[in-house]
Short mmCIF file of C-alpha atoms in Angstrom, two decimals:
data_model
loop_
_atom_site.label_atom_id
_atom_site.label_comp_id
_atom_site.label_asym_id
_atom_site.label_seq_id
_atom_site.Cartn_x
_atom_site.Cartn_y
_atom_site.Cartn_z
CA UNK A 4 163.80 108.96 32.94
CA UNK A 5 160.23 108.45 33.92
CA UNK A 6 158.59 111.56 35.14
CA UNK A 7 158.66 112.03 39.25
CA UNK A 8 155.10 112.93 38.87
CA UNK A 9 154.39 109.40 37.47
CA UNK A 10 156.48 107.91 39.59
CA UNK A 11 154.83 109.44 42.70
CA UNK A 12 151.56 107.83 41.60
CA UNK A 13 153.19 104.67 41.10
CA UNK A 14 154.68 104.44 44.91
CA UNK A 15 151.52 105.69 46.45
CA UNK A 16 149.00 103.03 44.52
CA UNK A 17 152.10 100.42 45.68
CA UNK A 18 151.85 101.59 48.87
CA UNK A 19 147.74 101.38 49.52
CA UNK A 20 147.83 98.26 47.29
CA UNK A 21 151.05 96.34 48.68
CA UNK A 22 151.69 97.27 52.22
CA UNK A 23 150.99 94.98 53.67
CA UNK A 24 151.85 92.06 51.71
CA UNK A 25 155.62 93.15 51.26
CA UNK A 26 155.79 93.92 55.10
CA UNK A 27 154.07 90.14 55.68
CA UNK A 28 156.43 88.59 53.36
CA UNK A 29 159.96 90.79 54.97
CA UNK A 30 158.82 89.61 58.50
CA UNK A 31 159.12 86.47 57.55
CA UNK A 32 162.68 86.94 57.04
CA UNK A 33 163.41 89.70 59.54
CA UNK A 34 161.15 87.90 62.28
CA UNK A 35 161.18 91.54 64.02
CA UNK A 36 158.62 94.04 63.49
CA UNK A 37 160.22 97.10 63.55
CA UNK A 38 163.54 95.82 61.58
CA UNK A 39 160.68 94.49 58.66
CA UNK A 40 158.81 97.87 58.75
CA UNK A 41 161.82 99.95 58.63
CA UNK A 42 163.41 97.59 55.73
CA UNK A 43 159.88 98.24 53.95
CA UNK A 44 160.05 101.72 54.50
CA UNK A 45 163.81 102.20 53.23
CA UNK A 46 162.07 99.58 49.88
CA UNK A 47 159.45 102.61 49.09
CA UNK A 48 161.75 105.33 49.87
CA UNK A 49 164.31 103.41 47.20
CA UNK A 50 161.44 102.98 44.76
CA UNK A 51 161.08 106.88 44.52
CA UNK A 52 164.89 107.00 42.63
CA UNK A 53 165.81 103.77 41.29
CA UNK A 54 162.07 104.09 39.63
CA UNK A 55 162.44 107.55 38.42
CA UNK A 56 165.87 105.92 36.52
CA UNK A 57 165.36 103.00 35.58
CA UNK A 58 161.40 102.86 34.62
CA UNK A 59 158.57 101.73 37.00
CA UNK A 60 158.30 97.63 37.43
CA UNK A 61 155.35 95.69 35.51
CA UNK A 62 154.89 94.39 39.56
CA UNK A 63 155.78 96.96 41.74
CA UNK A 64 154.78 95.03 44.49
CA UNK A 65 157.34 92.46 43.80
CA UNK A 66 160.09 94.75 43.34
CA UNK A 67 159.58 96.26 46.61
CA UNK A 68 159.49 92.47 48.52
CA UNK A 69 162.81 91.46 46.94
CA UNK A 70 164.20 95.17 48.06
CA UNK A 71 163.00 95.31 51.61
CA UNK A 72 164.11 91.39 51.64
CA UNK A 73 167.06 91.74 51.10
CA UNK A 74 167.53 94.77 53.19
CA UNK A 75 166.25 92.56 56.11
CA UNK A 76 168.64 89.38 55.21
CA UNK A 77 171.28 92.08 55.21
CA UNK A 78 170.77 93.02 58.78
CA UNK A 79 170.19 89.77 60.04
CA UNK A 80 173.71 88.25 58.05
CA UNK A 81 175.36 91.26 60.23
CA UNK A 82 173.71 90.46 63.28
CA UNK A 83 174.81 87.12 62.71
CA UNK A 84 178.35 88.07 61.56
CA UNK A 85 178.41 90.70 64.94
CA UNK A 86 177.30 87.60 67.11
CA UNK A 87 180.06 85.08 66.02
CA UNK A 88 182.89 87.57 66.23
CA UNK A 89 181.92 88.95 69.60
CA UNK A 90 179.84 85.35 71.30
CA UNK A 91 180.66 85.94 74.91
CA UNK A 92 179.86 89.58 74.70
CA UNK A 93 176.14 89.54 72.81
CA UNK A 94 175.66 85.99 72.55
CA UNK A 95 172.09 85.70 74.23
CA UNK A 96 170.68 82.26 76.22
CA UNK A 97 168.65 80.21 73.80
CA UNK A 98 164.73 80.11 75.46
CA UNK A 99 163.26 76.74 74.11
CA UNK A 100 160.90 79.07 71.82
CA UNK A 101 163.60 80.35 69.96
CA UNK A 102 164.69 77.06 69.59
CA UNK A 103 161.90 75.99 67.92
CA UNK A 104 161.97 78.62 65.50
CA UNK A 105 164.79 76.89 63.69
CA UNK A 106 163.84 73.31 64.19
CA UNK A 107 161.78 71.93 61.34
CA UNK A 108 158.06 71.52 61.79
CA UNK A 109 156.16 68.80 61.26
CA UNK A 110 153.63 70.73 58.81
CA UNK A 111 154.86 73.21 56.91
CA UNK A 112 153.15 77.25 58.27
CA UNK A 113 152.14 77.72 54.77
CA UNK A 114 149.72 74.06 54.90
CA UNK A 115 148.15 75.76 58.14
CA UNK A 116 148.22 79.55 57.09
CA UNK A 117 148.62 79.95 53.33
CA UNK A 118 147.94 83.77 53.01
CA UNK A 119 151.01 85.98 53.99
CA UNK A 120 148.99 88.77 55.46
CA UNK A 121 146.48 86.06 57.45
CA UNK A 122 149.48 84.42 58.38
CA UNK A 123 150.95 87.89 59.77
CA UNK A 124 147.77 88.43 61.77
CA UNK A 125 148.09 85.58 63.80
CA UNK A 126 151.58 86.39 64.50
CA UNK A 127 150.89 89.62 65.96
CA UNK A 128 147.88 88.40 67.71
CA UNK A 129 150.38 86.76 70.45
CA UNK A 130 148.34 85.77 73.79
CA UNK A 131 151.15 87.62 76.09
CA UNK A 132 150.20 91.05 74.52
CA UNK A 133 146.69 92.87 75.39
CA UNK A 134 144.18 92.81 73.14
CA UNK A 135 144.03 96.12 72.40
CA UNK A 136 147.43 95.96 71.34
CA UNK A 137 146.85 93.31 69.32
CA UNK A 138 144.58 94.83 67.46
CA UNK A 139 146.48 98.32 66.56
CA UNK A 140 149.22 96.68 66.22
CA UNK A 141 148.00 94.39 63.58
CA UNK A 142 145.81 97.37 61.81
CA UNK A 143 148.91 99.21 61.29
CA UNK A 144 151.45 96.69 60.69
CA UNK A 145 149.24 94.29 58.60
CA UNK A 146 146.81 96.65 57.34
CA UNK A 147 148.54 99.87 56.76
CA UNK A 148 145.93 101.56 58.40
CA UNK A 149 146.94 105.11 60.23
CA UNK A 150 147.66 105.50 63.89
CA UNK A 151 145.23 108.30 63.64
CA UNK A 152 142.37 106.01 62.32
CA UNK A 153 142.91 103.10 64.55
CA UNK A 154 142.70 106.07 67.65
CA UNK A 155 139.68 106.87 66.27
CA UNK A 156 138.03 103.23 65.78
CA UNK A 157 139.33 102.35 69.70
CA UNK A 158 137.77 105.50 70.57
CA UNK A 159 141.17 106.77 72.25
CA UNK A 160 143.93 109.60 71.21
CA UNK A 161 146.44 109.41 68.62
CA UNK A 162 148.98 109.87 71.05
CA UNK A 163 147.76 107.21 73.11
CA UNK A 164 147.00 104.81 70.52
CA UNK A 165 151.19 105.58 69.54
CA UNK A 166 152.23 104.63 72.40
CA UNK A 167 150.42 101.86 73.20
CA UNK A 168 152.04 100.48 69.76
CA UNK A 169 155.46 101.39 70.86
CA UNK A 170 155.12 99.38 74.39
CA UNK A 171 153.60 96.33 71.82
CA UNK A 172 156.63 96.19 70.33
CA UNK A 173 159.30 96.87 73.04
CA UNK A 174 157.14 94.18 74.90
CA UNK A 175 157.49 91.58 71.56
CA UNK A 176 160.98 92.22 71.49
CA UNK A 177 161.93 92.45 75.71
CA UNK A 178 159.99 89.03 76.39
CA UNK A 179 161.71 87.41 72.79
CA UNK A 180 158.51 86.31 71.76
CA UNK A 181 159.11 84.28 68.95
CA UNK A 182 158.27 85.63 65.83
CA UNK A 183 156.81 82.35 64.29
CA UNK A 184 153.12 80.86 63.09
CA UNK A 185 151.36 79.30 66.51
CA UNK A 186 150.74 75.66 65.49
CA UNK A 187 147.17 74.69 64.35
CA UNK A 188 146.42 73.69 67.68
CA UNK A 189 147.46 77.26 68.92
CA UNK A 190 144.89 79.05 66.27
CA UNK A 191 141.99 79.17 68.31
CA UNK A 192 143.49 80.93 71.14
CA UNK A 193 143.99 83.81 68.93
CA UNK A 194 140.79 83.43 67.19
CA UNK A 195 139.19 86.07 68.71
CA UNK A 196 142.32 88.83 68.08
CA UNK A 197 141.97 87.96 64.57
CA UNK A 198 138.49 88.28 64.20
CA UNK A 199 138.56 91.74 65.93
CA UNK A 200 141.25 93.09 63.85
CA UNK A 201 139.76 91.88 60.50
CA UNK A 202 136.01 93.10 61.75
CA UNK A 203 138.15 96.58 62.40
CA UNK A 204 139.48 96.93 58.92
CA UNK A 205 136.31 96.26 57.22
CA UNK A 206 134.67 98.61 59.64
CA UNK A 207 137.79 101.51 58.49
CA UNK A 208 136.88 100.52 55.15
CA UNK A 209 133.01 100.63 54.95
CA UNK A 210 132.98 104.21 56.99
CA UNK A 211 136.95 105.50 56.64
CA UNK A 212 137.78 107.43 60.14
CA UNK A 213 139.33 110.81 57.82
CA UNK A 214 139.35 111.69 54.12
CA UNK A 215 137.20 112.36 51.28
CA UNK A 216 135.75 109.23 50.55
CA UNK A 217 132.82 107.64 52.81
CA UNK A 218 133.91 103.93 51.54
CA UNK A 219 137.51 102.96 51.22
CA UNK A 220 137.32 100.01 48.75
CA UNK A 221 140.61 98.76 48.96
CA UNK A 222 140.19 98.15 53.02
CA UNK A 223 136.88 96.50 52.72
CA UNK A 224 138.04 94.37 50.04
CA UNK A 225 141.01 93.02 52.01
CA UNK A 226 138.67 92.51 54.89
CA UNK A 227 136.43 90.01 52.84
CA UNK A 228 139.21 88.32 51.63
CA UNK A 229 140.69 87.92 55.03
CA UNK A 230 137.76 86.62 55.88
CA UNK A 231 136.64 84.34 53.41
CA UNK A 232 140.38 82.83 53.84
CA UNK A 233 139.69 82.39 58.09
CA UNK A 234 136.64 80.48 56.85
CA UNK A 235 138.39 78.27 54.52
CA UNK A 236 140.76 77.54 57.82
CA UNK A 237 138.42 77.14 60.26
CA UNK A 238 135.14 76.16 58.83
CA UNK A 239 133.30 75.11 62.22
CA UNK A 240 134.12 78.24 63.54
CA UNK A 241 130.51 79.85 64.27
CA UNK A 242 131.85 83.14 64.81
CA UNK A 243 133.90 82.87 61.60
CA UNK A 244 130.74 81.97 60.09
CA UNK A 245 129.01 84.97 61.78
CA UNK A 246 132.05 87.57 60.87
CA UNK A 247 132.12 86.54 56.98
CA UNK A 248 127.94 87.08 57.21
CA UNK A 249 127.87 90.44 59.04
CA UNK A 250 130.38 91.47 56.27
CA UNK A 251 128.57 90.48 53.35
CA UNK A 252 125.59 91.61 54.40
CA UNK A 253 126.35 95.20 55.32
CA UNK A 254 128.78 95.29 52.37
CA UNK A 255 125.70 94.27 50.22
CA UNK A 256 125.04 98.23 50.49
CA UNK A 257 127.86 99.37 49.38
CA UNK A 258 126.83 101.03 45.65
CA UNK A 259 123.92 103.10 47.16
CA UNK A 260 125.57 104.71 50.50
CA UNK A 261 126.38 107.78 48.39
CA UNK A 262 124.96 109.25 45.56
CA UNK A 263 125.78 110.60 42.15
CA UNK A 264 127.49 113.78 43.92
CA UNK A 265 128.88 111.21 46.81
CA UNK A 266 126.82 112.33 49.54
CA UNK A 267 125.91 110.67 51.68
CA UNK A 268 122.66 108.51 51.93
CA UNK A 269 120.83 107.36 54.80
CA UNK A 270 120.00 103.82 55.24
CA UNK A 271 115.87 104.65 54.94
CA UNK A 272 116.45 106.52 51.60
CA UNK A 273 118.51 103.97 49.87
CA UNK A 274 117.42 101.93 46.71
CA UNK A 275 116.88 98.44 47.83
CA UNK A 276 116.42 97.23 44.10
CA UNK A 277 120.33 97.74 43.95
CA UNK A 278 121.52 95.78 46.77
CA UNK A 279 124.01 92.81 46.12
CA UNK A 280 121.59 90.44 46.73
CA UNK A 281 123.75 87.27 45.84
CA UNK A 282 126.09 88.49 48.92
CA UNK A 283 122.44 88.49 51.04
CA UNK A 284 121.80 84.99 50.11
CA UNK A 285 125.08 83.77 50.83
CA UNK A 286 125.41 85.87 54.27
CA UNK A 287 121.80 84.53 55.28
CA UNK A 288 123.11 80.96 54.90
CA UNK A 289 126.11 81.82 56.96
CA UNK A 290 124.00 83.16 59.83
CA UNK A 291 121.15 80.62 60.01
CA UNK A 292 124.12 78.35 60.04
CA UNK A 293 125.71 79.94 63.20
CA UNK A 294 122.65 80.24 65.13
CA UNK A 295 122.43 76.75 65.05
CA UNK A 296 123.59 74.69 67.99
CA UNK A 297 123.94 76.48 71.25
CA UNK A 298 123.47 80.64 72.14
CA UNK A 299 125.25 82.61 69.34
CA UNK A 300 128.25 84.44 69.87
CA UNK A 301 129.03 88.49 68.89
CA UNK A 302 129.43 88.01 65.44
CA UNK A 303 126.97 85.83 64.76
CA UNK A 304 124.29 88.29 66.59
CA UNK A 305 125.81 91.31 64.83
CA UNK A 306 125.31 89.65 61.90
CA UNK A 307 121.55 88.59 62.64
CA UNK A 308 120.99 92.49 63.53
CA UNK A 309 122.12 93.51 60.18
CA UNK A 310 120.41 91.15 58.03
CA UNK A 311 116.97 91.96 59.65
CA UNK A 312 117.50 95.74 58.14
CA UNK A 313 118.67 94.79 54.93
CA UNK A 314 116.12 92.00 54.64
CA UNK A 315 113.38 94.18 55.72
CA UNK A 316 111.12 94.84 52.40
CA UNK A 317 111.79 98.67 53.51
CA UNK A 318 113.13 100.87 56.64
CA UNK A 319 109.57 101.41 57.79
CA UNK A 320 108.67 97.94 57.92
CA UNK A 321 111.92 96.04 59.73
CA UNK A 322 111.14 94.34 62.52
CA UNK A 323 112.18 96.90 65.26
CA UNK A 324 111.16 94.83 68.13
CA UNK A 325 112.96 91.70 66.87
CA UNK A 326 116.12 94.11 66.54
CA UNK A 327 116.22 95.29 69.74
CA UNK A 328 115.44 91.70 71.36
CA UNK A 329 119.14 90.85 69.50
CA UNK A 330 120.81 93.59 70.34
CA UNK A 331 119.55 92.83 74.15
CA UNK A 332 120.88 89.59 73.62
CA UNK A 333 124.24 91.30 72.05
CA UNK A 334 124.71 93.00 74.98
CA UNK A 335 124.43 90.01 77.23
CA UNK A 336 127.85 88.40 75.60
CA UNK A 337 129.29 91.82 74.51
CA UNK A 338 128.91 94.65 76.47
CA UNK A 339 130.02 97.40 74.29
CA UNK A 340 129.36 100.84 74.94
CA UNK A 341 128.80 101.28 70.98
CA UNK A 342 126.24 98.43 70.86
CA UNK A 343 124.12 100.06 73.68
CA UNK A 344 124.34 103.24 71.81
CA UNK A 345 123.59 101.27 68.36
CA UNK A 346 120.21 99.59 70.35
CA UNK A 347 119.05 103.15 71.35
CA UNK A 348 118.49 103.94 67.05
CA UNK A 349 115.61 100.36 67.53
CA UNK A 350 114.84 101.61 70.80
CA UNK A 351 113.46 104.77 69.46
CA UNK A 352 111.69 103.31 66.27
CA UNK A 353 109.74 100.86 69.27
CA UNK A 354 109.67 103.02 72.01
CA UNK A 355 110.02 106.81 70.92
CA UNK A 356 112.70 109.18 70.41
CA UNK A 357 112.05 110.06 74.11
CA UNK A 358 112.92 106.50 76.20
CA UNK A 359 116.03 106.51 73.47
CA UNK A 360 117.34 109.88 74.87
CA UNK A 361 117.28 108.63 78.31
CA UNK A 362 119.22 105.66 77.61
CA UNK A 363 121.40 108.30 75.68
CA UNK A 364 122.18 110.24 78.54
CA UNK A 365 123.19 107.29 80.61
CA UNK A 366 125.73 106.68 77.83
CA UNK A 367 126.65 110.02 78.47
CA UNK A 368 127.49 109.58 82.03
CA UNK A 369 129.18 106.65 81.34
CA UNK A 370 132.38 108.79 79.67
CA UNK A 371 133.38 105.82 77.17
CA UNK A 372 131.92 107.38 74.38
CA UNK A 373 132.98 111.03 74.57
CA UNK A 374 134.94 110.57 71.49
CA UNK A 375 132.54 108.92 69.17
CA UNK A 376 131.13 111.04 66.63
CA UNK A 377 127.86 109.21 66.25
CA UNK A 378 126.67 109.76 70.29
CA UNK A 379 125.77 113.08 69.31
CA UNK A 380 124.85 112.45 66.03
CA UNK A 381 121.82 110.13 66.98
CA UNK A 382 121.26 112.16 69.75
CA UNK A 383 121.28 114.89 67.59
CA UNK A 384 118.12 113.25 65.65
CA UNK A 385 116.64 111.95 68.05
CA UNK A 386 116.42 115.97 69.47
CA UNK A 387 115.24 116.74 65.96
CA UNK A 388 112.15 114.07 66.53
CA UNK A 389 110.92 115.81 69.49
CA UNK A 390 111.41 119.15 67.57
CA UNK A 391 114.01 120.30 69.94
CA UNK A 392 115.79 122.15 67.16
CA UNK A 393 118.52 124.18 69.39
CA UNK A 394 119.51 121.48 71.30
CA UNK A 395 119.71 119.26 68.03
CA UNK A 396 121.60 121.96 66.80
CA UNK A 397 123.89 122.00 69.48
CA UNK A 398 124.11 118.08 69.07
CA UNK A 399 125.08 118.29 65.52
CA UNK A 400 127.97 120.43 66.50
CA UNK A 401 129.39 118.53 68.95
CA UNK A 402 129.53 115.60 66.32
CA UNK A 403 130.47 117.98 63.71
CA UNK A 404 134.10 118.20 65.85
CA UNK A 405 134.53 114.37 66.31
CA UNK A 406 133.96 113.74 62.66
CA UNK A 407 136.90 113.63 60.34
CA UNK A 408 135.18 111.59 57.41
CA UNK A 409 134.09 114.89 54.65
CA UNK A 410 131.67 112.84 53.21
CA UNK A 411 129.77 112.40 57.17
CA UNK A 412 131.25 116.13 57.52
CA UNK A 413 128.76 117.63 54.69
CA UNK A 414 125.76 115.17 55.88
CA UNK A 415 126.00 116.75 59.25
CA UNK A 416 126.29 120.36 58.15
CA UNK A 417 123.49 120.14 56.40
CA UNK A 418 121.63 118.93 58.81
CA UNK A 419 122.84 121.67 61.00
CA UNK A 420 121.47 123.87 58.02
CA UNK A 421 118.44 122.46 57.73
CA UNK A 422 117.52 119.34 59.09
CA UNK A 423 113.80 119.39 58.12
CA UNK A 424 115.19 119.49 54.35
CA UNK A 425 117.21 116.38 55.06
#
């Protein structure tokens, strides 16, 4: 008997590690979503006995695809068995997709998508749903991320985010969209979807939503490789170009965010000398690439913005006028709420603390943003600045209650302590 405690530990690193993959590789067989979820579910809840008795797998990962398989091929061969016994009763009318989910295709999904969890994404970025949907949809399914997390990267409730999941899939199932790979003609339709949903988990990954780590590694990993395997695909892709850049870059901070005690560092007291500068070169290539040949696109741009800070010799001396001239330019194809807020941090450095507040408060009014924890955390500093210490105080608090990261939590309160200490 291996002990529970073991096997515990086993299941969980399975389940951060393998999620995804096993519920990529069931839907394949299932082609439903919530039949291949629950048959993965039922896998890890099986794992926790047959585990404790028979010894944990040298894969776990494959030991839980063959069990939440064959779970799923049982369901469907009694489906099948239900339908032939009973045809005038449940026997539904063939639509000419789901006719062309059993008829061979000329190239084989795997030649077009060759990544299980890529291959997922695209599936679940299907044109008839919305986009937010879409994208929560594929964060939790394909990603394992949390309802709770996604809620708080769309800036919405959990229990709106949950439903808006549940509708997803009633709709996938009412309208019998088919549950197959769009043809490589199809891909760029969804190409936007899939570059939102894989800029979203590396975004969950370099600043997790909730817990006690700032980075989550394994999320921002996936991300990269997601994204380095969209760029294999589709190599003239600008904006595929511009997503893989904007990654690499910021990701090129990623050992000197925290410290030795994993708190957490600000971007103008970071060590420069540590930065992955071989991920710099390659994501400057990437982005003078994509701003050739036409006006850039929102990747591309973000990407731009991000390599002007890192590649600035330090935070004093980046080009703060150039920044906000991009983000102006941004805003122009992508009118985000977050990117206006973003532009008010270059705004200030150009401008003052003072012209940034303003543009904060008409942020304010606008009402998108009331759940974002880092409104009132620049506005917070920004307060600070102008030495308006009880209103930055007040500031602080307010983003104090939207935060759920600890490592953001403990920068914040101390700030709130002391901020001229900080």
């Amino acid at each position: 008997m291996t002990p529970p405690a073991d096997v515990e530990t086993a299941v969980s690193d399975a389940h951060r590690r393998g999620w995804a993959l096993v519920l990529a590789a069931t839907a394949r067989v299932a082609r439903d979503l919530d039949l291949a979820e629950e048959c993965v579910q039922e896998a890890y809840a099986a794992a926790l006995a047959n585990w404790a008795r028979d010894g944990i797998p040298d894969i776990p990962e494959a030991w839980l695809t063959t069990a939440a398989k064959r779970r799923a091929m049982d369901t469907v061969r009694r489906e099948q068995t239900f339908r032939s016994k009973l045809p005038l009763l449940v026997e539904p009318e063939e639509t000419e997709d789901e006719v062309a989910i059993d008829e061979p295709a000329a190239v084989a999904p795997e030649d077009v998508v060759p990544d299980e969890r890529l291959r997922l994404i695209f599936i679940c970025c299907h044109p008839a749903l919305a986009q937010e949907a879409q994208l929560a949809l594929t964060l939790r399914l394909v990603c394992g991320v949390a309802t709770a997390d996604i809620a708080r990267a769309l800036l919405v409730s959990e229990s709106t985010m949950a439903a808006r999941m549940t509708r997803a899939k009633k709709k996938i199932s009412a309208a019998r969209i088919p549950f197959r790979l769009p043809e490589a003609a199809e891909l760029p339709d969804r190409l936007r979807a899939v570059l939102g949903v894989i800029h979203l988990l590396f975004t969950a990954g370099h600043t997790a939503p909730s817990g006690a780590s700032l980075v989550r590694n394994d999320l921002v990993d996936q991300s990269l490789r997601l994204a380095r395997m969209l760029r294999e695909l589709m190599p003239d892709e600008r904006e595929v170009r511009g997503l893989l850049g904007l990654l690499l870059v910021t990701d090129a901070r990623r050992a000197t965010r925290v410290d030795t005690d994993s708190r957490l560092m600000r971007l103008e007291d970071q060590d420069r000398s540590l930065w992955d500068r071989s991920a710099m070169a390659e994501a400057h290539d990437l982005i003078v690439d994509g701003l050739r040949g036409g006006r850039p696109g929102r990747y591309v741009l973000q990407a731009a913005i991000a390599a002007l800070y890192a590649e600035a010799p330090s935070y004093a001396q980046t080009d703060w006028p150039q920044i906000v001239t991009l983000y102006d330019e941004l805003l122009s194809v992508w009118p985000s709420p977050v990117v206006a807020l973003n532009r008010t941090v270059a705004v200030s450095m150009v401008s003052g603390p003072a012209q940034a507040l303003k543009e904060i408060a008409e942020l304010e009014k606008d009402g998108r943003l009331a759940r974002y924890q880092y409104l009132p955390a620049i506005k917070a500093d920004l307060l600070h600045r102008l030495g308006r210490s009880e209103e930055a105080a007040l500031a602080y608090r307010q983003a104090l209650e939207l935060t759920g990261n600890d490592a953001e939590r403990q920068f914040l309160t101390e700030r709130l302590a002391g901020p001229h200490r900080a």
